[in-house]
PDB file of C-alpha atoms in Angstrom:
ATOM      1  CA  GLN O   1      13.944  15.184  46.433  1.00 85.00           C
ATOM      2  CA  VAL O   2      16.440  17.727  47.766  1.00 92.00           C
ATOM      3  CA  GLN O   3      19.324  17.298  50.186  1.00 95.00           C
ATOM      4  CA  LEU O   4      20.313  20.160  52.468  1.00 97.00           C
ATOM      5  CA  VAL O   5      23.602  20.820  54.242  1.00 97.00           C
ATOM      6  CA  GLU O   6      23.999  23.709  56.678  1.00 97.00           C
ATOM      7  CA  SER O   7      27.228  25.360  57.744  1.00 97.00           C
ATOM      8  CA  GLY O   8      28.449  28.489  59.459  1.00 98.00           C
ATOM      9  CA  GLY O   9      27.426  27.877  63.039  1.00 97.00           C
ATOM     10  CA  GLY O  10      29.755  28.406  65.946  1.00 97.00           C
ATOM     11  CA  LEU O  11      30.432  30.259  69.159  1.00 98.00           C
ATOM     12  CA  VAL O  12      30.097  34.034  69.197  1.00 98.00           C
ATOM     13  CA  GLN O  13      29.883  36.700  71.870  1.00 98.00           C
ATOM     14  CA  ALA O  14      26.703  38.661  72.435  1.00 98.00           C
ATOM     15  CA  GLY O  15      26.451  41.485  69.954  1.00 98.00           C
ATOM     16  CA  GLY O  16      28.372  39.565  67.336  1.00 98.00           C
ATOM     17  CA  SER O  17      27.363  38.229  63.943  1.00 98.00           C
ATOM     18  CA  LEU O  18      27.294  34.940  62.083  1.00 98.00           C
ATOM     19  CA  ARG O  19      26.223  33.945  58.601  1.00 98.00           C
ATOM     20  CA  LEU O  20      24.688  30.534  58.100  1.00 98.00           C
ATOM     21  CA  SER O  21      24.665  28.858  54.709  1.00 98.00           C
ATOM     22  CA  CYS O  22      22.566  26.002  53.407  1.00 98.00           C
ATOM     23  CA  VAL O  23      23.514  24.294  50.162  1.00 98.00           C
ATOM     24  CA  ALA O  24      20.871  22.280  48.348  1.00 97.00           C
ATOM     25  CA  SER O  25      21.431  19.430  45.949  1.00 93.00           C
ATOM     26  CA  GLY O  26      19.044  17.247  44.022  1.00 84.00           C
ATOM     27  CA  ARG O  27      16.071  18.814  42.335  1.00 78.00           C
ATOM     28  CA  THR O  28      15.947  22.292  40.844  1.00 92.00           C
ATOM     29  CA  PHE O  29      16.553  24.764  43.649  1.00 94.00           C
ATOM     30  CA  THR O  30      14.080  27.306  42.322  1.00 91.00           C
ATOM     31  CA  ALA O  31      11.276  24.799  42.807  1.00 92.00           C
ATOM     32  CA  TYR O  32      11.576  25.323  46.553  1.00 95.00           C
ATOM     33  CA  ALA O  33      10.659  27.914  49.097  1.00 96.00           C
ATOM     34  CA  MET O  34      13.218  27.828  51.896  1.00 97.00           C
ATOM     35  CA  GLY O  35      13.187  28.439  55.604  1.00 97.00           C
ATOM     36  CA  TRP O  36      15.413  28.651  58.627  1.00 98.00           C
ATOM     37  CA  PHE O  37      14.219  27.222  61.913  1.00 98.00           C
ATOM     38  CA  ARG O  38      15.820  26.775  65.312  1.00 98.00           C
ATOM     39  CA  GLN O  39      15.474  24.648  68.383  1.00 98.00           C
ATOM     40  CA  ALA O  40      16.916  25.574  71.747  1.00 97.00           C
ATOM     41  CA  PRO O  41      17.455  22.988  74.504  1.00 92.00           C
ATOM     42  CA  GLY O  42      14.173  22.081  76.152  1.00 94.00           C
ATOM     43  CA  LYS O  43      12.142  24.140  73.704  1.00 96.00           C
ATOM     44  CA  GLU O  44      10.074  23.406  70.632  1.00 97.00           C
ATOM     45  CA  ARG O  45      11.391  24.076  67.159  1.00 97.00           C
ATOM     46  CA  GLU O  46      10.408  27.524  65.937  1.00 97.00           C
ATOM     47  CA  SER O  47      10.374  29.455  62.711  1.00 97.00           C
ATOM     48  CA  VAL O  48      13.084  32.034  62.179  1.00 98.00           C
ATOM     49  CA  ALA O  49      12.868  33.224  58.571  1.00 98.00           C
ATOM     50  CA  HIS O  50      11.399  32.181  55.236  1.00 97.00           C
ATOM     51  CA  ILE O  51      12.035  33.101  51.631  1.00 97.00           C
ATOM     52  CA  ASN O  52      10.101  32.295  48.495  1.00 96.00           C
ATOM     53  CA  TRP O  53      11.559  30.753  45.370  1.00 95.00           C
ATOM     54  CA  SER O  54      12.774  33.987  43.810  1.00 94.00           C
ATOM     55  CA  GLY O  55      13.848  35.809  46.945  1.00 94.00           C
ATOM     56  CA  GLY O  56      11.184  38.415  46.344  1.00 95.00           C
ATOM     57  CA  SER O  57       9.206  37.590  49.454  1.00 96.00           C
ATOM     58  CA  THR O  58      10.499  37.028  52.962  1.00 97.00           C
ATOM     59  CA  ARG O  59       9.025  36.602  56.424  1.00 97.00           C
ATOM     60  CA  TYR O  60      10.621  36.776  59.852  1.00 97.00           C
ATOM     61  CA  ALA O  61       9.801  35.827  63.391  1.00 97.00           C
ATOM     62  CA  ASP O  62       9.201  38.908  65.530  1.00 97.00           C
ATOM     63  CA  SER O  63      12.138  37.956  67.730  1.00 97.00           C
ATOM     64  CA  VAL O  64      14.637  38.341  64.879  1.00 98.00           C
ATOM     65  CA  LYS O  65      13.158  41.159  62.808  1.00 98.00           C
ATOM     66  CA  GLY O  66      15.698  43.874  62.155  1.00 97.00           C
ATOM     67  CA  ARG O  67      18.591  41.618  63.217  1.00 98.00           C
ATOM     68  CA  PHE O  68      18.460  38.634  60.842  1.00 98.00           C
ATOM     69  CA  THR O  69      18.312  38.629  57.056  1.00 98.00           C
ATOM     70  CA  ILE O  70      17.449  35.667  54.871  1.00 98.00           C
ATOM     71  CA  SER O  71      18.587  35.606  51.257  1.00 98.00           C
ATOM     72  CA  ARG O  72      19.208  33.111  48.507  1.00 98.00           C
ATOM     73  CA  ASP O  73      21.505  32.730  45.529  1.00 97.00           C
ATOM     74  CA  ASN O  74      19.725  30.467  43.073  1.00 96.00           C
ATOM     75  CA  ALA O  75      22.812  30.217  40.886  1.00 95.00           C
ATOM     76  CA  LYS O  76      24.666  28.654  43.826  1.00 96.00           C
ATOM     77  CA  ASN O  77      21.729  26.602  45.174  1.00 97.00           C
ATOM     78  CA  THR O  78      22.295  28.299  48.516  1.00 97.00           C
ATOM     79  CA  VAL O  79      20.191  30.059  51.114  1.00 98.00           C
ATOM     80  CA  TYR O  80      21.778  32.272  53.755  1.00 98.00           C
ATOM     81  CA  LEU O  81      20.882  33.598  57.158  1.00 98.00           C
ATOM     82  CA  GLN O  82      22.820  36.674  58.197  1.00 98.00           C
ATOM     83  CA  MET O  83      22.505  37.062  61.963  1.00 98.00           C
ATOM     84  CA  ASN O  84      23.527  40.338  63.597  1.00 98.00           C
ATOM     85  CA  SER O  85      23.292  41.660  67.144  1.00 98.00           C
ATOM     86  CA  LEU O  86      23.149  38.139  68.507  1.00 98.00           C
ATOM     87  CA  THR O  87      22.003  37.533  72.069  1.00 98.00           C
ATOM     88  CA  PRO O  88      22.237  34.440  74.299  1.00 97.00           C
ATOM     89  CA  GLU O  89      18.546  33.859  73.544  1.00 97.00           C
ATOM     90  CA  ASP O  90      19.538  33.078  69.939  1.00 98.00           C
ATOM     91  CA  THR O  91      21.485  30.019  71.091  1.00 98.00           C
ATOM     92  CA  ALA O  92      20.016  26.982  69.353  1.00 98.00           C
ATOM     93  CA  VAL O  93      20.508  24.406  66.656  1.00 98.00           C
ATOM     94  CA  TYR O  94      19.576  26.089  63.383  1.00 98.00           C
ATOM     95  CA  TYR O  95      17.970  24.047  60.627  1.00 98.00           C
ATOM     96  CA  CYS O  96      17.481  24.781  56.978  1.00 98.00           C
ATOM     97  CA  ALA O  97      14.347  23.359  55.358  1.00 97.00           C
ATOM     98  CA  ALA O  98      12.759  23.253  51.923  1.00 96.00           C
ATOM     99  CA  ARG O  99       9.194  23.189  50.686  1.00 95.00           C
ATOM    100  CA  LEU O 100       8.411  21.980  47.181  1.00 91.00           C
ATOM    101  CA  ALA O 101       6.420  25.063  46.240  1.00 88.00           C
ATOM    102  CA  HIS O 102       7.185  28.638  45.315  1.00 88.00           C
ATOM    103  CA  SER O 103       5.505  30.332  48.253  1.00 88.00           C
ATOM    104  CA  ILE O 104       6.259  30.621  51.947  1.00 89.00           C
ATOM    105  CA  ALA O 105       4.237  28.480  54.354  1.00 86.00           C
ATOM    106  CA  THR O 106       4.065  27.302  57.940  1.00 87.00           C
ATOM    107  CA  MET O 107       6.697  25.020  59.430  1.00 87.00           C
ATOM    108  CA  ASP O 108       4.727  21.793  58.942  1.00 89.00           C
ATOM    109  CA  GLU O 109       4.695  22.385  55.181  1.00 91.00           C
ATOM    110  CA  TYR O 110       8.479  22.048  54.952  1.00 95.00           C
ATOM    111  CA  LYS O 111       9.247  18.408  54.200  1.00 94.00           C
ATOM    112  CA  TYR O 112      12.985  18.411  53.623  1.00 96.00           C
ATOM    113  CA  TRP O 113      15.412  19.213  56.423  1.00 97.00           C
ATOM    114  CA  GLY O 114      19.125  19.564  56.940  1.00 97.00           C
ATOM    115  CA  GLN O 115      21.025  18.108  59.867  1.00 97.00           C
ATOM    116  CA  GLY O 116      21.342  21.419  61.687  1.00 97.00           C
ATOM    117  CA  THR O 117      24.206  23.637  62.792  1.00 98.00           C
ATOM    118  CA  GLN O 118      24.829  24.769  66.369  1.00 98.00           C
ATOM    119  CA  VAL O 119      24.873  28.461  67.190  1.00 98.00           C
ATOM    120  CA  THR O 120      26.014  29.405  70.681  1.00 98.00           C
ATOM    121  CA  VAL O 121      26.002  33.007  71.876  1.00 98.00           C
ATOM    122  CA  SER O 122      27.887  33.756  75.055  1.00 97.00           C
ATOM    123  CA  ALA O 123      26.956  36.604  77.365  1.00 94.00           C
TER     124      ALA O 123
END
């Protein structure tokens, strides 16, 4: 089993940037594909970005393409989400999740979740 702890959230003005980090502990980090998800108040949780075990394959939601970048440092057991050109619509709790497999999958395939970090973008 893997434990996940997110950090890096906060309050930022529209147009600004934040970098989220998620540190994993427990089993071998490279056994997991990783994803970032978010949930805004009153809305369902949605996929933001995914990365496979090596970092060689990524996938993004259309709403964040060209603005967000997911990456991972397997030596540090950490996955990142660089968020640029933020808008108020990006305001949400952001969750890191892990899937015990090498490849990217849909949200329901991710079984291990962090506690979330709040991102608030002011207009």
